[in-house]
mmCIF file of C-alpha atoms and ligand atoms in Angstrom:
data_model
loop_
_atom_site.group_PDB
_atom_site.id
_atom_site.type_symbol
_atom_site.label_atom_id
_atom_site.label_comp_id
_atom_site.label_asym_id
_atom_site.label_seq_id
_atom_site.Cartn_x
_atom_site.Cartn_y
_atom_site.Cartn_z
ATOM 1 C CA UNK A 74 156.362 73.177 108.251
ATOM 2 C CA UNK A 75 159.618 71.525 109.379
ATOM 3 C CA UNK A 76 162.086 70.510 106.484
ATOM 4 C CA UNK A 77 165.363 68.377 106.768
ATOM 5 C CA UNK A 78 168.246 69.332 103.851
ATOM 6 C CA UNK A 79 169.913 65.642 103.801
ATOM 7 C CA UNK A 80 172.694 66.801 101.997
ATOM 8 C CA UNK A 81 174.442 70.466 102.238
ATOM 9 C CA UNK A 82 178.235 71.005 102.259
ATOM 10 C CA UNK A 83 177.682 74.361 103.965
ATOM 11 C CA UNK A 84 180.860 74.398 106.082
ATOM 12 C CA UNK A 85 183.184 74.906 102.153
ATOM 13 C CA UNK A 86 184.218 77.913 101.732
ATOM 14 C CA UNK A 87 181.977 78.886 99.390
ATOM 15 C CA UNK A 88 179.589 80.180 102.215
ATOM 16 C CA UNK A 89 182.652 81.940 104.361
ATOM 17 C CA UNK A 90 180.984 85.110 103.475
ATOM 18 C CA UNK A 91 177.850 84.660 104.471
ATOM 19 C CA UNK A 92 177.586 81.342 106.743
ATOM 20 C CA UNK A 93 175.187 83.028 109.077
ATOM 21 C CA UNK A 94 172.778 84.452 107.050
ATOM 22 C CA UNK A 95 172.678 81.115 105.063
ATOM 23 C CA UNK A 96 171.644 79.326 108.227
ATOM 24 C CA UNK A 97 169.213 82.030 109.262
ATOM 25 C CA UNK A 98 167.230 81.801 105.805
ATOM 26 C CA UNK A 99 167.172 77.943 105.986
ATOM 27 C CA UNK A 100 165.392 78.356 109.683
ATOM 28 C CA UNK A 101 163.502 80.794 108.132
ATOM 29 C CA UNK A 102 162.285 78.612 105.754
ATOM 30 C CA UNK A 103 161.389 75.935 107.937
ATOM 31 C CA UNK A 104 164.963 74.065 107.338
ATOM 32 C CA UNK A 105 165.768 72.274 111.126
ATOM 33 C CA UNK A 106 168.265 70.454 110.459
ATOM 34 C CA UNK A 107 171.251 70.486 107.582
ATOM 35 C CA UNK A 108 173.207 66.708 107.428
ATOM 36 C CA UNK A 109 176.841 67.552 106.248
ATOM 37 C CA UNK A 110 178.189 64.808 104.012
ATOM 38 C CA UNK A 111 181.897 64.674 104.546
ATOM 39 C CA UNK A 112 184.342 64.960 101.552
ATOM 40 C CA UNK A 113 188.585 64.247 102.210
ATOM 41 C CA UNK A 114 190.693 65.598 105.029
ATOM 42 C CA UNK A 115 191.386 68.997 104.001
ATOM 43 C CA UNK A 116 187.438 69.760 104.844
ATOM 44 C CA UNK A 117 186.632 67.157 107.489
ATOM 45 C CA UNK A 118 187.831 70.024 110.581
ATOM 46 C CA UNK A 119 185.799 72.934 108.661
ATOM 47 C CA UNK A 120 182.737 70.920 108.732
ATOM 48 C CA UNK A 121 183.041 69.796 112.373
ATOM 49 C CA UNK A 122 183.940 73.322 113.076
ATOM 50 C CA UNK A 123 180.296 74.080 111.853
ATOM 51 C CA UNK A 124 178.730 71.192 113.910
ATOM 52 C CA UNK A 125 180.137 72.119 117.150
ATOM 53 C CA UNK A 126 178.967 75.555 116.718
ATOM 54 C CA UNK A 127 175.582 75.087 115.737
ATOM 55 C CA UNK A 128 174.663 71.283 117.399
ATOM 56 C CA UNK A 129 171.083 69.971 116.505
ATOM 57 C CA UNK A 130 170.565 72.059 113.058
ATOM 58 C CA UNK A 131 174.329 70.923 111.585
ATOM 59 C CA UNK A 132 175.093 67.589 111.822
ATOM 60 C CA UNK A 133 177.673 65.949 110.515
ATOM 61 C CA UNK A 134 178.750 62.112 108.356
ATOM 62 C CA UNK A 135 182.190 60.794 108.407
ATOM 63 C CA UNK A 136 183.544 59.544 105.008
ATOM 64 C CA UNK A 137 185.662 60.173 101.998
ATOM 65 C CA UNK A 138 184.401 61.044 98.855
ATOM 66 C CA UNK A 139 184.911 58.931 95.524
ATOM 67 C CA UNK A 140 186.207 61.890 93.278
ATOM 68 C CA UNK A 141 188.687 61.927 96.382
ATOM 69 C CA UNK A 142 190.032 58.645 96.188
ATOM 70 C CA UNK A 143 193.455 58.309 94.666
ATOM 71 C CA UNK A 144 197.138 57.676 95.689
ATOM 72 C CA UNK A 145 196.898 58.363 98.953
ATOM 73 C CA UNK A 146 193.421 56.701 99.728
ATOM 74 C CA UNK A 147 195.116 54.356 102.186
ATOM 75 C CA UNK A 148 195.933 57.310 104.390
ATOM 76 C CA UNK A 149 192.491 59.402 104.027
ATOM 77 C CA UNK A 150 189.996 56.061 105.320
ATOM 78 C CA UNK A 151 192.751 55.636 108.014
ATOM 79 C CA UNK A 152 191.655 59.297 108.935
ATOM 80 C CA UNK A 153 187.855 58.338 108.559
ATOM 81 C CA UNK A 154 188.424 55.188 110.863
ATOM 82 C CA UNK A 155 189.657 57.065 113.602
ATOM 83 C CA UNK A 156 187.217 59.376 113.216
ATOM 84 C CA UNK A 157 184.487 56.738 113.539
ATOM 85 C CA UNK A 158 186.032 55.411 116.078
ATOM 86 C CA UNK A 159 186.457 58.263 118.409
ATOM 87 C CA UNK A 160 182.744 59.752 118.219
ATOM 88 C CA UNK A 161 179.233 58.918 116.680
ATOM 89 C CA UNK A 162 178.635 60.159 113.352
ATOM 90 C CA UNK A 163 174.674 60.246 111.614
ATOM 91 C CA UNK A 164 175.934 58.727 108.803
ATOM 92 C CA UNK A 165 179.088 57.113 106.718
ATOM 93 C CA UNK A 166 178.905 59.948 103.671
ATOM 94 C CA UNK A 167 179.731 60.362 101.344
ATOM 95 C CA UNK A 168 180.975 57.688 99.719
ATOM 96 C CA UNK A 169 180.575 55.620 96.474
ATOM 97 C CA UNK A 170 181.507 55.328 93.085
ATOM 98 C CA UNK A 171 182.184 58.351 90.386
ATOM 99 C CA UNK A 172 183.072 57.601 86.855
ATOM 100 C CA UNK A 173 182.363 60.825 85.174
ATOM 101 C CA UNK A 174 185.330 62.530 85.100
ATOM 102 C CA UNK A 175 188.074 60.357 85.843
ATOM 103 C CA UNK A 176 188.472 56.426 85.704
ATOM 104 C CA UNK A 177 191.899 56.273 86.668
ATOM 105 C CA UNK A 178 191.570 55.338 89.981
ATOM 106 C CA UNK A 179 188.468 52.928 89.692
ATOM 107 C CA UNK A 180 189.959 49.969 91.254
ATOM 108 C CA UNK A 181 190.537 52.037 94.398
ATOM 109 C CA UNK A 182 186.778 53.514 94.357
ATOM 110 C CA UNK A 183 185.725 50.270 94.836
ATOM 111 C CA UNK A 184 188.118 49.261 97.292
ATOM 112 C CA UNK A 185 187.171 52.326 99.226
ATOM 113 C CA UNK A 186 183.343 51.839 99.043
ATOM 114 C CA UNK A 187 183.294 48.273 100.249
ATOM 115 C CA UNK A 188 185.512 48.930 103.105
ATOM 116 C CA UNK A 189 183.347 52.002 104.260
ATOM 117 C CA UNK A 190 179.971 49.878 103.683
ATOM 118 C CA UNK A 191 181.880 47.439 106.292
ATOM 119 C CA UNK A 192 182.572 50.139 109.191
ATOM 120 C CA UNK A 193 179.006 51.333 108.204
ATOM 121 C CA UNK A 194 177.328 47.896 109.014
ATOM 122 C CA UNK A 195 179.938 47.538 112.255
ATOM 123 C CA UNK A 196 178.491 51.001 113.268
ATOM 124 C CA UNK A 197 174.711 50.185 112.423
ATOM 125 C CA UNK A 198 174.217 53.743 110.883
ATOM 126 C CA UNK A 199 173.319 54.417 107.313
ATOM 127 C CA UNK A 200 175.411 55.192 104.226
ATOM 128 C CA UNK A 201 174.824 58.305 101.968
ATOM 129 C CA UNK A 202 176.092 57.342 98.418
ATOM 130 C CA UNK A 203 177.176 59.352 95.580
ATOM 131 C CA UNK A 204 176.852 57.139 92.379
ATOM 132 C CA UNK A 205 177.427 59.689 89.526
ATOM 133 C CA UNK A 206 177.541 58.093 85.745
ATOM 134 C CA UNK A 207 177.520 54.737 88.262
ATOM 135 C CA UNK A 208 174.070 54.400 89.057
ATOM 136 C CA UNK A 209 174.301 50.375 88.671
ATOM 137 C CA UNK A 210 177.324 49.602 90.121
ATOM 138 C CA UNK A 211 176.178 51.302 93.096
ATOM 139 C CA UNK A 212 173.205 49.441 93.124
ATOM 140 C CA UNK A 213 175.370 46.428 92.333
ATOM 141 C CA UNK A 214 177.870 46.981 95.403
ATOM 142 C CA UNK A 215 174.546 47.629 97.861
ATOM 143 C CA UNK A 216 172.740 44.393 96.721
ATOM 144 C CA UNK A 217 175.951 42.413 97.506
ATOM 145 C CA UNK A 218 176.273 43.887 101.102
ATOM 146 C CA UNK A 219 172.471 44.121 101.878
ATOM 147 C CA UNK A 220 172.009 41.323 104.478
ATOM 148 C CA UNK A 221 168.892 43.549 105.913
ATOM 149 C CA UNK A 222 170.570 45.503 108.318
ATOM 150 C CA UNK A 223 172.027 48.153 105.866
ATOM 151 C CA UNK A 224 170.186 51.036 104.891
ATOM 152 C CA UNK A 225 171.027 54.799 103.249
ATOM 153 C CA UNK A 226 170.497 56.754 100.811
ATOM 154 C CA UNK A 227 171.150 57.366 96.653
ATOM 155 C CA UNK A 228 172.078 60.619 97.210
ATOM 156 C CA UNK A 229 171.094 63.701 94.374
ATOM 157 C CA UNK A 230 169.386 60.348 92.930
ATOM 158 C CA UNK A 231 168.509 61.112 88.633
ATOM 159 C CA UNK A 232 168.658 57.944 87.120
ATOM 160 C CA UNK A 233 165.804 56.259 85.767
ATOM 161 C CA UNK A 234 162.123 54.310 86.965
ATOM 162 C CA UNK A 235 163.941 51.053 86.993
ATOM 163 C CA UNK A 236 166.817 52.595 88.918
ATOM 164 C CA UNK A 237 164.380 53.753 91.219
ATOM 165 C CA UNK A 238 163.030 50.562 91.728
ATOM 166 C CA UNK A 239 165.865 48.833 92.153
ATOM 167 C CA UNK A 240 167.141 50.960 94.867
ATOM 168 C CA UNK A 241 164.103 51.023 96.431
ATOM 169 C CA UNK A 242 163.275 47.715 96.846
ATOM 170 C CA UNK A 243 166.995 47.215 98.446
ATOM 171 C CA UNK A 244 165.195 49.354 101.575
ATOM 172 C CA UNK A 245 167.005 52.760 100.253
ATOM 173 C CA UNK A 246 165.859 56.193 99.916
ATOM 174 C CA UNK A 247 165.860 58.240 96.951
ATOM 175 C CA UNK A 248 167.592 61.857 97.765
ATOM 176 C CA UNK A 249 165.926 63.950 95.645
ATOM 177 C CA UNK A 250 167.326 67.639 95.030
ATOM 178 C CA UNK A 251 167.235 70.453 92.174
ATOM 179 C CA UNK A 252 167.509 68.214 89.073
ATOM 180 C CA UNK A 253 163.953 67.553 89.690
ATOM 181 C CA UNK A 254 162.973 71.049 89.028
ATOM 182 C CA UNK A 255 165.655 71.017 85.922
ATOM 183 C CA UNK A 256 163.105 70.905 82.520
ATOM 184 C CA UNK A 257 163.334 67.814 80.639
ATOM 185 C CA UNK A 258 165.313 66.147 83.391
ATOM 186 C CA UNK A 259 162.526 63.453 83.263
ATOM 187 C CA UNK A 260 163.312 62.795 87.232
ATOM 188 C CA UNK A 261 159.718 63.553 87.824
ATOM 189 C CA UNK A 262 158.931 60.783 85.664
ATOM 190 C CA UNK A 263 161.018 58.395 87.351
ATOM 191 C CA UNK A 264 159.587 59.088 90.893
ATOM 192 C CA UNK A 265 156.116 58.623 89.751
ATOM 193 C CA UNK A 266 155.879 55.330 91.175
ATOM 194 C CA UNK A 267 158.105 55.683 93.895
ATOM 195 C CA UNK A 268 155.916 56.306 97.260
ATOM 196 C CA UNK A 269 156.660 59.301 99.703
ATOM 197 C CA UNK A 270 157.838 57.147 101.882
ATOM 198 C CA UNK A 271 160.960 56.545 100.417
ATOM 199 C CA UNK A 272 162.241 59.868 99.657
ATOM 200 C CA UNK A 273 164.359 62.513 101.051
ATOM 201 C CA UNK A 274 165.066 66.065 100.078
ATOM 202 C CA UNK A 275 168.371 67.573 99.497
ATOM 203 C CA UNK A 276 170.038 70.445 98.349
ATOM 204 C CA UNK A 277 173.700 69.109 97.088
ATOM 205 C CA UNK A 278 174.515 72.981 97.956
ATOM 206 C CA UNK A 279 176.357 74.617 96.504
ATOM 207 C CA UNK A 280 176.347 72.827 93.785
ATOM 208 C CA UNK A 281 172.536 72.022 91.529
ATOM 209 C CA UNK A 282 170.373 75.058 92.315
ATOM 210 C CA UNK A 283 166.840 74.327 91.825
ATOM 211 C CA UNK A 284 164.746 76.341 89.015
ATOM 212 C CA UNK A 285 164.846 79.686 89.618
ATOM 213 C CA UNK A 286 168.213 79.822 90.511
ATOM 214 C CA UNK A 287 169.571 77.161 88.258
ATOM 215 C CA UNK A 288 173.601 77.719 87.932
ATOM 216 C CA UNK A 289 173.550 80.000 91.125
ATOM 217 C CA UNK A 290 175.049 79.025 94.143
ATOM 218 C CA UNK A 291 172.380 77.148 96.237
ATOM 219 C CA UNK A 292 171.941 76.699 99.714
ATOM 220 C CA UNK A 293 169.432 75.105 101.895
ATOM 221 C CA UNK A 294 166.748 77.389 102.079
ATOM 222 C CA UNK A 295 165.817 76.372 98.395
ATOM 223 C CA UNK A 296 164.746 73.422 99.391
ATOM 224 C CA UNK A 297 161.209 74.518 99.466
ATOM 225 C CA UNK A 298 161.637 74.589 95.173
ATOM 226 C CA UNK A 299 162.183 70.935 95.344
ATOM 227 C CA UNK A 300 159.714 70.684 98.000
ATOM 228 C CA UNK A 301 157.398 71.974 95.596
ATOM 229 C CA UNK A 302 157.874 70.390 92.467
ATOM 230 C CA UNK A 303 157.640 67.187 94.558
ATOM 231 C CA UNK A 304 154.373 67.465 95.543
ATOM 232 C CA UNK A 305 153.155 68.668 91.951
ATOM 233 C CA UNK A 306 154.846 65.336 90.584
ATOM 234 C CA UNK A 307 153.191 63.296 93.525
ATOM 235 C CA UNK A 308 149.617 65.453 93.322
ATOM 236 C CA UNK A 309 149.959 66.032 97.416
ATOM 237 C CA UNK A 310 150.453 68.934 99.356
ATOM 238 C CA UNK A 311 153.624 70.350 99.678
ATOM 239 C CA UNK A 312 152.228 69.963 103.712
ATOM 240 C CA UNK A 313 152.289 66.141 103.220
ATOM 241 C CA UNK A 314 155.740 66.231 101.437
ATOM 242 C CA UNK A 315 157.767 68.430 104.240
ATOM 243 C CA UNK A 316 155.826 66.040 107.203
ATOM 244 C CA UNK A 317 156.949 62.177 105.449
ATOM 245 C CA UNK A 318 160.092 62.909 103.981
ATOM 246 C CA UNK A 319 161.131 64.798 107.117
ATOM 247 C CA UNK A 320 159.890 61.994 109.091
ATOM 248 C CA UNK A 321 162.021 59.551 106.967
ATOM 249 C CA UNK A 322 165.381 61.817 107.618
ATOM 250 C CA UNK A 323 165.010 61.956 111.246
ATOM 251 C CA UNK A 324 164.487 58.300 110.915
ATOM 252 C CA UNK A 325 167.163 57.083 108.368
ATOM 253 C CA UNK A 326 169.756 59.159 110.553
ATOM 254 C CA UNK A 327 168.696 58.162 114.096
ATOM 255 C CA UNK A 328 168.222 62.231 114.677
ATOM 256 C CA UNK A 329 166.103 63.346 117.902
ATOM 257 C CA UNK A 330 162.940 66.201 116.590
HETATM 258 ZN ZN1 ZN B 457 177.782 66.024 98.095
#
């Protein structure tokens, strides 16, 4: 069984202790390949870092963050533009819109997240999207730039059926990771109607450990807990799970098997 973790901010320093072993249990657990969504400068050489020294299982986006928009945001896409221009990235990631803890600096999320959609489309390669407490703006933003050619995904996606829907039918994919397993996080519910085809696992490690490990630190070798609770919510095989949404990874981010 081959799995893809979409979403994994391995290289913080979280895992210094124990980088290695972290990657060896993923492997272990069928995890190929680990897509590192980008977050502001002060983590953008780390996470390279990890991609140079482990190239085809650690790949990494280009981005900045919305919770890392502020003052200074002028400076930090400046940084993400040279980036993009310099070398190919698998994705723009991640960026978006986060109004949960702080709406100060709204204006400039926005600002930020249209410009990056822009360099995404000039690129051609997808967009991984944080929309917490946001879901519909996101949307919003997405439906305004969607001309056909863009594509991405709703990263650590929990919002609702009609959410669902919505992104969807834009041509996204749904990342789904360990709020899925949370009880009465009625995610389940909302994928019911969502085909296979349009979702991708994630971890979001560290952060959102999956039931049994809820409020540890996760990493990407629980993926096979989402993995599971997947295909109990879609009544398939947790074979049939790992092969599509793998197959829509490699796909989304132009990655080689
Ligand atoms: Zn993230």
């Amino acid at each position: 069984m081959r799995l893809v973790d979409t979403h994994a901010h391995i290289y913080l320093e979280e895992f210094e202790k124990d980088r290695e072993g972290v990657l060896q249990r993923a492997e272990k657990e069928g995890v190929e390949k680990i897509f590192l969504p980008a977050i502001d400068s002060t983590t953008h050489e780390q996470m390279l870092k990890l991609e140079a020294e482990h190239p085809g299982q650690c790949i990494s986006m280009m981005g900045l963050h919305p919770c890392y928009v502020k003052e200074n945001y002028e400076a930090e896409l400046k940084i993400v533009e040279d980036y993009l221009a310099k070398r190919s990235f698998a994705a723009i990631g991640e960026i978006g819109l986060d109004f949960y803890w702080d709406k100060t600096f709204t204006e400039l999320q926005y600002k930020a997240f249209h410009r990056q959609i822009e360099w995404a489309m000039h690129y051609d390669i997808p967009i991984a999207i944080h929309s917490r407490n946001a879901t519909d703006e996101c949307i919003e933003v997405v439906a305004g730039h969607q001309n056909g050619r863009l594509k991405g995904v709703f990263h650590c996606f929990s919002g609702y059926a009609n959410q669902a829907k919505k992104i969807t039918d834009l041509g996204f994919y749904l990342g789904i990771g360990g709020v899925v397993t949370f009880k009465n996080s009625g995610l389940d519910k909302a994928i019911e109607d969502i085909s296979l085809d349009q979702l991708l696992l994630e971890t979001d490690a560290p952060y959102l450990a999956p039931v049994p490990f809820r409020g540890k630190q996760n990493e990407p070798s629980y993926l096979k807990y989402v993995l599971e609770k997947i295909a109990m919510t879609k009544r398939c095989t947790i074979e049939e799970v790992a092969a599509v949404t793998t197959d829509n990874a490699l796909k989304l981010f132009n990655a080689s098997k």
